[in-house]
Tab-separated table of C-alpha atoms and ligand atoms in Angstrom:
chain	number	residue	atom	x	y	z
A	1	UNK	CA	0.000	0.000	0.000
A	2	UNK	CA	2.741	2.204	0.245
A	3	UNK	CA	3.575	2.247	-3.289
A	4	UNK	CA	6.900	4.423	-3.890
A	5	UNK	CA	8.098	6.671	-6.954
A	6	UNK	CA	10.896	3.997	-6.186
A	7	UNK	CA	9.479	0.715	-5.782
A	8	UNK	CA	6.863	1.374	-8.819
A	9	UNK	CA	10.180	1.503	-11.079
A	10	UNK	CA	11.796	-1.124	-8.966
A	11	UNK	CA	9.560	-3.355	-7.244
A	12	UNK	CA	12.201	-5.412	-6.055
A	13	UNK	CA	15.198	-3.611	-4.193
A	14	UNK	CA	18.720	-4.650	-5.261
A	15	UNK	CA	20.165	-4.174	-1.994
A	16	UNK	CA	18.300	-3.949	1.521
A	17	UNK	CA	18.654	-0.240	2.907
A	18	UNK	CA	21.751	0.033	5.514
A	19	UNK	CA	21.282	2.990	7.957
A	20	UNK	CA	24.786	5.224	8.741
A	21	UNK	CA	25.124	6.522	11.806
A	22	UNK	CA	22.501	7.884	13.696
A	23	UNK	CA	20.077	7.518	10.909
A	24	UNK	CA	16.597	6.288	10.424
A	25	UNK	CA	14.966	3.339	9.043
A	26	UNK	CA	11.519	2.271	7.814
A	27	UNK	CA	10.077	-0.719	7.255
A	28	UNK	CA	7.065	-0.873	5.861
A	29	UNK	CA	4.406	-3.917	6.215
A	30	UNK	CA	2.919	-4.563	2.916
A	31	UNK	CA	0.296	-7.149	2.635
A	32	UNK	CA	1.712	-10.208	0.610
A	33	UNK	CA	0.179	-10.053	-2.934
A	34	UNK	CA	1.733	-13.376	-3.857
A	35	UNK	CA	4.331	-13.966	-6.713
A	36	UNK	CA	3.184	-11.516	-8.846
A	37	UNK	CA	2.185	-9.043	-6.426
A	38	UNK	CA	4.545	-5.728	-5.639
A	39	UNK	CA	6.093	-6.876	-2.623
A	40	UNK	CA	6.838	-10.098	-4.308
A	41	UNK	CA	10.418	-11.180	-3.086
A	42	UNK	CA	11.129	-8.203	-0.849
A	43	UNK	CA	10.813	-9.730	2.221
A	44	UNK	CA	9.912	-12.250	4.916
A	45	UNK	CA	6.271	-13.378	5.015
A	46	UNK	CA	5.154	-13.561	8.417
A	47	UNK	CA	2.302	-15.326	9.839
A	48	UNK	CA	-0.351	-17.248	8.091
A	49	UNK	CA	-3.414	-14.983	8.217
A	50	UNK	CA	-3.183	-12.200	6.846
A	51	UNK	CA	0.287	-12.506	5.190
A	52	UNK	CA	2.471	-9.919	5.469
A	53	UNK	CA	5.941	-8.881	3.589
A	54	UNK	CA	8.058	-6.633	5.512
A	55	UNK	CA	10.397	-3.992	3.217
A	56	UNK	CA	13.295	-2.172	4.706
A	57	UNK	CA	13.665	1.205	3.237
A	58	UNK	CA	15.402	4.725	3.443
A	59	UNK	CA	12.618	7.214	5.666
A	60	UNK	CA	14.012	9.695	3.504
A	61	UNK	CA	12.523	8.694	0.524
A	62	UNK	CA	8.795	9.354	-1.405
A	63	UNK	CA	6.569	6.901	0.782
A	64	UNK	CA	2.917	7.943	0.926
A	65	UNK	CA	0.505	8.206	-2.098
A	66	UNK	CA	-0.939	11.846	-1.311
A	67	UNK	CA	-4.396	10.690	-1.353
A	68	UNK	CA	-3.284	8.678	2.169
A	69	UNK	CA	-6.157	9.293	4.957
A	70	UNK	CA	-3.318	8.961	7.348
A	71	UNK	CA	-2.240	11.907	5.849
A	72	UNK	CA	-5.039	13.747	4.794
A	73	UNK	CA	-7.207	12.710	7.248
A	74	UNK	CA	-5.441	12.332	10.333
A	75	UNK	CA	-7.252	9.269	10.248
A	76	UNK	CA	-4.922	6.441	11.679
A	77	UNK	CA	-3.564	5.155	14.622
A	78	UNK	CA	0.267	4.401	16.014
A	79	UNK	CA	2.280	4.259	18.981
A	80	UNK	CA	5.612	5.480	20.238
A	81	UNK	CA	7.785	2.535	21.913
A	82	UNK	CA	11.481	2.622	23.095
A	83	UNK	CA	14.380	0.273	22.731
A	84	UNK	CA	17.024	0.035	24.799
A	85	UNK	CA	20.713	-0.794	23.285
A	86	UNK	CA	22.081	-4.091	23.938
A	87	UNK	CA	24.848	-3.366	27.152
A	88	UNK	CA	28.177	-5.486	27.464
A	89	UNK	CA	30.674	-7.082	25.081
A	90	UNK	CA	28.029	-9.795	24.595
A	91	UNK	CA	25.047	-7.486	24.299
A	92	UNK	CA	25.079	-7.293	20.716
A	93	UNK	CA	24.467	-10.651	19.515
A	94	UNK	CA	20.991	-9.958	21.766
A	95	UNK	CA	20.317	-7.178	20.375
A	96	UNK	CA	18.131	-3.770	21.165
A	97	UNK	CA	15.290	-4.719	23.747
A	98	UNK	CA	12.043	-3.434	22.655
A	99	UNK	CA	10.759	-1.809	26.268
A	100	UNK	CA	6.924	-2.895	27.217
A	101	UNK	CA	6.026	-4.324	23.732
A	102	UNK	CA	3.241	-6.272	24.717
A	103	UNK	CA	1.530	-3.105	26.259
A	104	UNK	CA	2.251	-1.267	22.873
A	105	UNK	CA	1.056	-3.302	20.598
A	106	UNK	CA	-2.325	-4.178	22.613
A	107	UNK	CA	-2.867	-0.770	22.480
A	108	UNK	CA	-2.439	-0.508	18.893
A	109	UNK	CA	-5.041	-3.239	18.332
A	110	UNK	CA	-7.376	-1.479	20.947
A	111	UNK	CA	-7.262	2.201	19.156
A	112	UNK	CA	-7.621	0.465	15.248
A	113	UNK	CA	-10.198	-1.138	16.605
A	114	UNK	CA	-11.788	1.816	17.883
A	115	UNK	CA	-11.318	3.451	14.737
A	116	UNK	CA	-12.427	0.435	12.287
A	117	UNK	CA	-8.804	0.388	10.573
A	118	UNK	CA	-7.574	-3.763	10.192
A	119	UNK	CA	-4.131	-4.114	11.204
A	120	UNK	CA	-1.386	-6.680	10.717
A	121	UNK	CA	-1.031	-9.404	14.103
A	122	UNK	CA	0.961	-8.507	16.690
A	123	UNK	CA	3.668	-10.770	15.592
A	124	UNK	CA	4.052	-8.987	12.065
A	125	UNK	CA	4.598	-5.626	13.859
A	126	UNK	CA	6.967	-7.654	16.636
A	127	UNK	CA	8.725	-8.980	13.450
A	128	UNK	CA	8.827	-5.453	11.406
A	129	UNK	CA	10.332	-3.758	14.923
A	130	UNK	CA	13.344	-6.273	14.896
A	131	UNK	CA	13.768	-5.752	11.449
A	132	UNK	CA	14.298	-2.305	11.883
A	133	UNK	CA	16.535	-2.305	15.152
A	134	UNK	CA	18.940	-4.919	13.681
A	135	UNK	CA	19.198	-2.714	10.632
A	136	UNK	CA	19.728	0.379	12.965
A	137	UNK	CA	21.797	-1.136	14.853
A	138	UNK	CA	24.223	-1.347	11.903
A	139	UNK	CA	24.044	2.018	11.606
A	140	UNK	CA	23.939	2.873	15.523
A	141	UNK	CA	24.856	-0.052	17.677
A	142	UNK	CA	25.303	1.269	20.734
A	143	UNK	CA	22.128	4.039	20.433
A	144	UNK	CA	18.559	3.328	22.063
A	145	UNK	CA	15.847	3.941	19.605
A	146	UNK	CA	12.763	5.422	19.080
A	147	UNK	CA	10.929	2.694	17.759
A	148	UNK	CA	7.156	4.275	16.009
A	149	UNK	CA	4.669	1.809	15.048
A	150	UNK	CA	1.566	3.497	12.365
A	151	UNK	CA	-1.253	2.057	10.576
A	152	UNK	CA	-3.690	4.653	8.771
A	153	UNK	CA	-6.795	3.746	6.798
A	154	UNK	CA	-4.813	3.523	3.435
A	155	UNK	CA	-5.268	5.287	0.220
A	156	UNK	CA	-8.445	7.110	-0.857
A	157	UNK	CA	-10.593	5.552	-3.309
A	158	UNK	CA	-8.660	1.915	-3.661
A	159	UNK	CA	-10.264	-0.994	-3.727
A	160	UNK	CA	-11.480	-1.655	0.167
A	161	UNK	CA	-9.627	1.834	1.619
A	162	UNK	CA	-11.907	4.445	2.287
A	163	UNK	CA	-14.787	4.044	4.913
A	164	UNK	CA	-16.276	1.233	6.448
A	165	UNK	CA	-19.731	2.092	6.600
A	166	UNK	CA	-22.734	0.436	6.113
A	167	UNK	CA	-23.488	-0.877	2.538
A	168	UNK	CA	-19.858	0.212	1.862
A	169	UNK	CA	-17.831	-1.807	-1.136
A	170	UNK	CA	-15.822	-4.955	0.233
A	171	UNK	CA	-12.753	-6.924	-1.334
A	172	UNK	CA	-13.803	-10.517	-1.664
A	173	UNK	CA	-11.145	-13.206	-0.901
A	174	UNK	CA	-10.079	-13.205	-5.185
A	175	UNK	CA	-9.692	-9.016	-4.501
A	176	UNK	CA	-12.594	-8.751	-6.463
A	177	UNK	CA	-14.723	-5.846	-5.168
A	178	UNK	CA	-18.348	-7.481	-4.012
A	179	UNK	CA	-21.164	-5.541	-2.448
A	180	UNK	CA	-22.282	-6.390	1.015
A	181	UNK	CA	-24.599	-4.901	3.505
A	182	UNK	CA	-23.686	-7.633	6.123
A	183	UNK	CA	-22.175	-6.242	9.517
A	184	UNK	CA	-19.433	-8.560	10.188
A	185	UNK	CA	-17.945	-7.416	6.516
A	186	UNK	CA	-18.718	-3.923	7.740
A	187	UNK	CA	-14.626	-4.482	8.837
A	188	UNK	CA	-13.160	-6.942	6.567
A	189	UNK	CA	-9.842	-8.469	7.319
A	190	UNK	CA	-8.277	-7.203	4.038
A	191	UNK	CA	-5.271	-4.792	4.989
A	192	UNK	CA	-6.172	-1.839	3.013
A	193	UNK	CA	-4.110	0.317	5.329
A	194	UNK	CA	-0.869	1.492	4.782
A	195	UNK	CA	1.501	-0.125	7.538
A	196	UNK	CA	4.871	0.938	8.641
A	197	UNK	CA	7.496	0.930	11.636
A	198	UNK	CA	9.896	4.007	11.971
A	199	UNK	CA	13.154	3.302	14.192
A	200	UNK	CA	15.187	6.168	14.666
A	201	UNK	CA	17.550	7.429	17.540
A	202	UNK	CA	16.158	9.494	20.436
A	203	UNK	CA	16.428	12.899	20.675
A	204	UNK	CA	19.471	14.510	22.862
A	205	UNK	CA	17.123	16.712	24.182
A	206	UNK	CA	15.256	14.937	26.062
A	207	UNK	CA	17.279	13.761	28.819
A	208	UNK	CA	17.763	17.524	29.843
A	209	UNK	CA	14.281	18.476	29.867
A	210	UNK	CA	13.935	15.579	32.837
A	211	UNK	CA	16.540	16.932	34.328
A	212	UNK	CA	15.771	20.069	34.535
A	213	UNK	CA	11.972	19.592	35.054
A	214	UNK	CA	8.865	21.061	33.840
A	215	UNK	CA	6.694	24.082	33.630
A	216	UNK	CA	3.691	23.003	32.780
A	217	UNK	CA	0.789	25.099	32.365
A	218	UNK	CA	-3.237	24.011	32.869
A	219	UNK	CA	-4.670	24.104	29.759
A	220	UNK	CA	-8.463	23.017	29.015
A	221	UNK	CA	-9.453	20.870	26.760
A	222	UNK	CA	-12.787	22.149	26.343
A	223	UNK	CA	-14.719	18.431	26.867
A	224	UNK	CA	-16.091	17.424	30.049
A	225	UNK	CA	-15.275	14.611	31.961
A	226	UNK	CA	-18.392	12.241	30.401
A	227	UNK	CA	-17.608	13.377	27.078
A	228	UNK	CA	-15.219	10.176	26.275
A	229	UNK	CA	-18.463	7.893	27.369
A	230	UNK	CA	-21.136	9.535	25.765
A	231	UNK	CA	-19.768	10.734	22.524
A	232	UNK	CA	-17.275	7.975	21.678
A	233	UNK	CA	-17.007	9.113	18.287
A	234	UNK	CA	-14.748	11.813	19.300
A	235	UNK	CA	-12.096	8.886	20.160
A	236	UNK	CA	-10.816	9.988	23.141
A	237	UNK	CA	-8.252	7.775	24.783
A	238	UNK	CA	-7.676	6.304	21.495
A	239	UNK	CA	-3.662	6.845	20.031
A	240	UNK	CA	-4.950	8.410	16.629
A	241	UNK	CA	-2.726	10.503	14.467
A	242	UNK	CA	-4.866	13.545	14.976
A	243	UNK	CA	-2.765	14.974	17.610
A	244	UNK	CA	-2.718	18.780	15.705
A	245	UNK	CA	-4.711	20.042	19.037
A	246	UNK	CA	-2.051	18.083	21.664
A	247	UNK	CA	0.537	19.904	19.327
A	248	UNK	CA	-1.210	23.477	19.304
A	249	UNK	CA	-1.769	23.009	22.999
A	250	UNK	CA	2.520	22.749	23.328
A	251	UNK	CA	2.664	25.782	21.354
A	252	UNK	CA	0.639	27.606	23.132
A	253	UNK	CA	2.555	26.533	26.259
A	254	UNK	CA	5.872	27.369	24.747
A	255	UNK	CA	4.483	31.208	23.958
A	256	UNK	CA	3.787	31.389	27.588
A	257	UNK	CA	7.100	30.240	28.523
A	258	UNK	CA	6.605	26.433	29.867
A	259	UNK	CA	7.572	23.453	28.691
A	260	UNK	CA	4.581	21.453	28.617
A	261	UNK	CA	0.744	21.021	29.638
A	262	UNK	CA	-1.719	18.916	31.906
A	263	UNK	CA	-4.863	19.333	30.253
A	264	UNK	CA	-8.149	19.490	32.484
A	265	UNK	CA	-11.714	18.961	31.390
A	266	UNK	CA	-14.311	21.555	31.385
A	267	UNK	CA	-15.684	20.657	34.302
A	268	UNK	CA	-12.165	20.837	36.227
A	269	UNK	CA	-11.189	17.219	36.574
A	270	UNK	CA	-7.125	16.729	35.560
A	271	UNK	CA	-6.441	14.557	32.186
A	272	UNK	CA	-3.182	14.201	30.730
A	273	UNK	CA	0.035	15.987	29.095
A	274	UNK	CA	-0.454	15.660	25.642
A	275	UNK	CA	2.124	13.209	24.925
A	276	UNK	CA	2.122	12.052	28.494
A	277	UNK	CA	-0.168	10.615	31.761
A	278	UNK	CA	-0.163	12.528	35.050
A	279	UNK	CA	0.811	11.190	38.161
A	280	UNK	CA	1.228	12.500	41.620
A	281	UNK	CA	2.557	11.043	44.380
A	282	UNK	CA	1.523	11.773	48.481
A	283	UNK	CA	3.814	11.169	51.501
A	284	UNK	CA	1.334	9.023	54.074
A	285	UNK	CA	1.524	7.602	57.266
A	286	UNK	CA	1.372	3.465	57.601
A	287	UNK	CA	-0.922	2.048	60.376
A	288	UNK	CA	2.643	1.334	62.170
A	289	UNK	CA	3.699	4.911	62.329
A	290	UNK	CA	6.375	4.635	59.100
A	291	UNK	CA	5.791	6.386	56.267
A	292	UNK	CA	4.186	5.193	53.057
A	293	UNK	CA	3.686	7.004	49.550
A	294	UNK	CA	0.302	6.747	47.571
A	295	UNK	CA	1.059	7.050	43.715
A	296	UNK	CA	-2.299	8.537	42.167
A	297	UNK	CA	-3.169	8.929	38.414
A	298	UNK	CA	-6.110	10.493	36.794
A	299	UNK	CA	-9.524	8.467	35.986
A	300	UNK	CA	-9.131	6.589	32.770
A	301	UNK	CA	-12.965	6.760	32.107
A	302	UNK	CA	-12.639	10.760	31.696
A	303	UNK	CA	-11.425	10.299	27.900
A	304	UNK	CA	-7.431	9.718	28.475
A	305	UNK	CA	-4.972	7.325	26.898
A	306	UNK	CA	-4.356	4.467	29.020
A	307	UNK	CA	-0.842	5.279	29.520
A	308	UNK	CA	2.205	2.233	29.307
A	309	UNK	CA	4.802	3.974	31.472
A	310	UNK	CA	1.913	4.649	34.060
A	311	UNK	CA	0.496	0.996	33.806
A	312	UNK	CA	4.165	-0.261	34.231
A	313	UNK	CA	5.392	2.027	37.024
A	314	UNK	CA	1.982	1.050	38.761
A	315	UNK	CA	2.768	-2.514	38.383
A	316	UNK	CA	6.101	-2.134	40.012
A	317	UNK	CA	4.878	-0.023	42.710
A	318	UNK	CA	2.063	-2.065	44.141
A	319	UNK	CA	5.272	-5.158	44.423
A	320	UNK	CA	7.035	-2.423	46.112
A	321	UNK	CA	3.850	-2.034	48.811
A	322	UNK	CA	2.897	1.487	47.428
A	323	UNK	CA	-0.599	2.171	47.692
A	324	UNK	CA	-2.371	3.511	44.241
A	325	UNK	CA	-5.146	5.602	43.186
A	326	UNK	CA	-6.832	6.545	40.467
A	327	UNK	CA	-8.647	9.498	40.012
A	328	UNK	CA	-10.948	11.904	40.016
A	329	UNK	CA	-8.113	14.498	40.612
A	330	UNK	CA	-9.018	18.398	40.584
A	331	UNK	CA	-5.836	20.930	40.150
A	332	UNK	CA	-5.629	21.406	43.663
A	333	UNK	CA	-4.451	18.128	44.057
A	334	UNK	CA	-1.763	18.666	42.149
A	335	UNK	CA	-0.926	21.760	44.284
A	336	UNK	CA	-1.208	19.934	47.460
A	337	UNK	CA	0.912	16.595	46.355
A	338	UNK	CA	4.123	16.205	47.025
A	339	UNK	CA	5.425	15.287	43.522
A	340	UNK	CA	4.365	15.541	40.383
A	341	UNK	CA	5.393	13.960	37.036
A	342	UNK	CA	4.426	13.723	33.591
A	343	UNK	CA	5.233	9.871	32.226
A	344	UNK	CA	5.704	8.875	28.707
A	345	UNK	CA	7.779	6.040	26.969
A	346	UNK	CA	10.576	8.234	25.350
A	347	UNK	CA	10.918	11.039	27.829
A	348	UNK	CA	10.512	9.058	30.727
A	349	UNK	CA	9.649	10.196	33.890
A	350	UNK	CA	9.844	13.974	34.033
A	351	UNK	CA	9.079	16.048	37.195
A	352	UNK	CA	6.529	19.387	36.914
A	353	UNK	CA	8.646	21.921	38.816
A	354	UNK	CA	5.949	25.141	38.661
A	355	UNK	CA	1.967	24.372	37.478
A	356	UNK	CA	0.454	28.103	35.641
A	357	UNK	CA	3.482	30.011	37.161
A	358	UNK	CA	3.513	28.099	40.999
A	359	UNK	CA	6.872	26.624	42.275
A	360	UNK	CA	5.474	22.665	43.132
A	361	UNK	CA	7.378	20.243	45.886
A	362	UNK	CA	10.088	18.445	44.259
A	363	UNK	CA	11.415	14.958	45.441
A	364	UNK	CA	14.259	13.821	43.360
A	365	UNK	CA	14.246	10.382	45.123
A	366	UNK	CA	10.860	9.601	44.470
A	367	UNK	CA	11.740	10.232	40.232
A	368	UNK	CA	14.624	8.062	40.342
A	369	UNK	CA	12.523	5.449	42.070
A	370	UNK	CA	9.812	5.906	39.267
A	371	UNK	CA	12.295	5.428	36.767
A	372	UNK	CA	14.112	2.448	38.498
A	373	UNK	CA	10.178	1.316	38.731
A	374	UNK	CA	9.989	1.837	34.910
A	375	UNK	CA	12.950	0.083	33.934
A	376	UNK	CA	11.684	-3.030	35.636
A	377	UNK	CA	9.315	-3.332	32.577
A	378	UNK	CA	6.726	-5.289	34.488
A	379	UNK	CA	3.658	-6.327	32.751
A	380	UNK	CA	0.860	-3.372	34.036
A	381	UNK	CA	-1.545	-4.607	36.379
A	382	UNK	CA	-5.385	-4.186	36.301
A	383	UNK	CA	-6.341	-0.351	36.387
A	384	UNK	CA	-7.378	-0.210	39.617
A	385	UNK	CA	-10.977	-0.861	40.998
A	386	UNK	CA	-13.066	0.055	38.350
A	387	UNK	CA	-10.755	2.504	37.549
A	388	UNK	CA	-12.002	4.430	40.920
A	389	UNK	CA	-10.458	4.501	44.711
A	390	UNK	CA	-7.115	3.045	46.109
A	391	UNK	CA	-5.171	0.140	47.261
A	392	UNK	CA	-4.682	0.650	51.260
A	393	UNK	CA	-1.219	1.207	52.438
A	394	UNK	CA	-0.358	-2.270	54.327
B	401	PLP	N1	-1.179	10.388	26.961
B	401	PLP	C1	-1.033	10.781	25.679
B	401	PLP	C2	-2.058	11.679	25.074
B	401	PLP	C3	0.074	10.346	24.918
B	401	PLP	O1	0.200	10.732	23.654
B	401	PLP	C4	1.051	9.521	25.529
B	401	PLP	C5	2.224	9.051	24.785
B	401	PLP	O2	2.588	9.567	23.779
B	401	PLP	C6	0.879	9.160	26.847
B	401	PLP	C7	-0.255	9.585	27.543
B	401	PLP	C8	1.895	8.282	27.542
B	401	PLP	O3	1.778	6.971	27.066
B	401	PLP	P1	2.971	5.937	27.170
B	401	PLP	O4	3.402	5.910	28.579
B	401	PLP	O5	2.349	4.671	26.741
B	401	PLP	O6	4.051	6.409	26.256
């Protein structure tokens, strides 16, 4: 589906694409037209249903037809993982480590499905990832990577891209089109998206923006806190590639001189950064007269994305007899806590040093114990009680 000035003059690559240093590479997921299809040759096929050819290519190059709905649509999903280099004289043969994969690619089978868009298995984007890392790592062996998995709804107009809606064309199994009004088609398993995996290394900058902390400002987002439940069309707490307004929102903050932004709904409950999930932490005391800490993120059900690096540090924290709780917050409890961080997969955990203008309690021993938390890469837990309440202190 991603059909290339190149690869329409050269279907079949004379060379696979080597990275240099510090460079990018793409490899696209291209559903496996058989022997005479485009992708005939280039590449592994990978599982059994439905097949797919992986193609290892230059990001620099022509990629998208311009009629793509990922691009002209925002209409797509993708996620964001990290991988961490291999360490040691042996590391190498291992490999980069692709950090809480499982919890990635769940959640880019949850938001497609969300927005109707059929996606390749797991194990073809698993497979596509270490494609990409062990051709970065030829480039970059000792660099972690940004590893950025997208699937959008595929070119306007071709045969089964477009919109699934009712009475809507369908490709039968010979790629014929056939006409169906039947609701199990309304999604057929067909990948008429276009598919791709993006591994390139992480930004420098980063590392000083969590060191330095954040100023985040509270920006609203202009839906209330039911809006995600009774509206679902807007896709809230879905990873689609409309992000222009999480974007706009940074801008914003960056003319007012901060860094970054919690948003809050408009009826004052506190969402997310937008590229990251809040969490505050609270110094209480234990039934035995020690000290505990509660770890408390906003309510899931009030439209946000169910965050990895949240669901992970979560997982480590309840081993580590933290109690955790989930929501409703209000900005005051941000004022009132005695940390605050935003969390995301590539920057980490960052600390909020000033929320609209106001210096905030920093603990730097509570971050590094997020981050040691993070690095643990434990499998998330459930999301609390309903998503409501907390786990006691023992
Ligand atoms: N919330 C939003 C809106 C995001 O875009 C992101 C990540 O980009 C997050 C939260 C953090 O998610 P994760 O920890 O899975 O990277």
């Amino acid at each position: 589906m991603s059909a290339t000035p190149a690869s329409a003059a050269s279907p079949v690559p004379s060379a696979p694409f080597v990275p240099g240093p510090g460079e990018s590479v793409v490899v696209f997921l291209e559903p496996d037209a058989g022997p005479a299809g485009p992708a005939a040759g280039a590449g592994s096929t990978v599982g059994t249903e439905p097949a797919v050819v992986l193609r290892v290519a230059d990001p620099r190059l022509p990629a998208l037809l311009v009629t793509d709905q990922g691009a002209t649509r925002g209409d797509g999903v993708f996620e964001t993982m990290t991988a961490v280099a291999p360490a040691g004289p042996d590391g190498a043969a291992a490999g980069h480590r692709v950090r809480k994969e499982d919890s990635h690619l769940a959640r880019l089978a949850s938001s497609a499905e969300a927005l109707q868009i059929p996606v390749p298995p797991a194990e073809a984007w698993r497979r596509a990832a270490a494609a990409g890392l062990r051709a970065f790592a030829q480039g970059s062996p000792d660099a972690d990577a940004v590893v950025k998995l997208v699937a959008t709804r595929g070119p306007e107009g071709a045969p089964g891209g477009g919109h699934y809606v009712r009475g809507a064309a369908d490709v039968g199994s010979d790629g014929e089109l056939a006409e169906t009004t039947e609701p199990e088609l309304l999604v057929p398993p067909h990948l008429t998206g276009t598919y791709w995996v993006l591994v390139s290394p992480v930004s420098a900058g980063l590392a000083g923006a969590r060191e330095r902390g954040l100023r985040v400002l509270l920006l609203d987002r202009g839906f209330d806190s039911g809006a995600a439940e009774r509206a679902p069309w807007l896709l809230m707490g879905t990873k689609s590639l409309s992000y222009a307004v999480n974007m706009a929102a940074l801008r914003f903050a960056a003319s007012q001189g901060a860094d970054d932004v919690i948003f809050t709904s408009s009826d004052g409950k506190v969402l997310e950064g937008p590229t990251s999930t809040v969490l505050l932490a609270r110094r209480v005391p234990r039934p035995d007269g020690t000290e505990g800490v509660e770890l408390v993120t906003p309510l899931r059900s009030a439209g946000i994305l169910a965050g990895t690096s949240q669901g992970t540090i979560f997982a480590a924290a309840a081993q580590a007899g933290w109690a955790l709780g989930y929501g409703p917050l209000e900005p005051a409890d941000l004022f009132d806590a005695d940390a605050v961080w935003l969390v995301s997969s590539v920057r980490l955990v960052a600390p909020v040093t000033h929320l609209d203008g106001e210096e905030l309690p920093q603990d730097a021993g509570l971050t590094e114990q997020l981050n040691a938390f993070l690095a643990e890469d434990l499998a998330p837990g459930d999301h609390g009680p309903n998503g409501t309440g907390a786990t006691p202190i023992s």
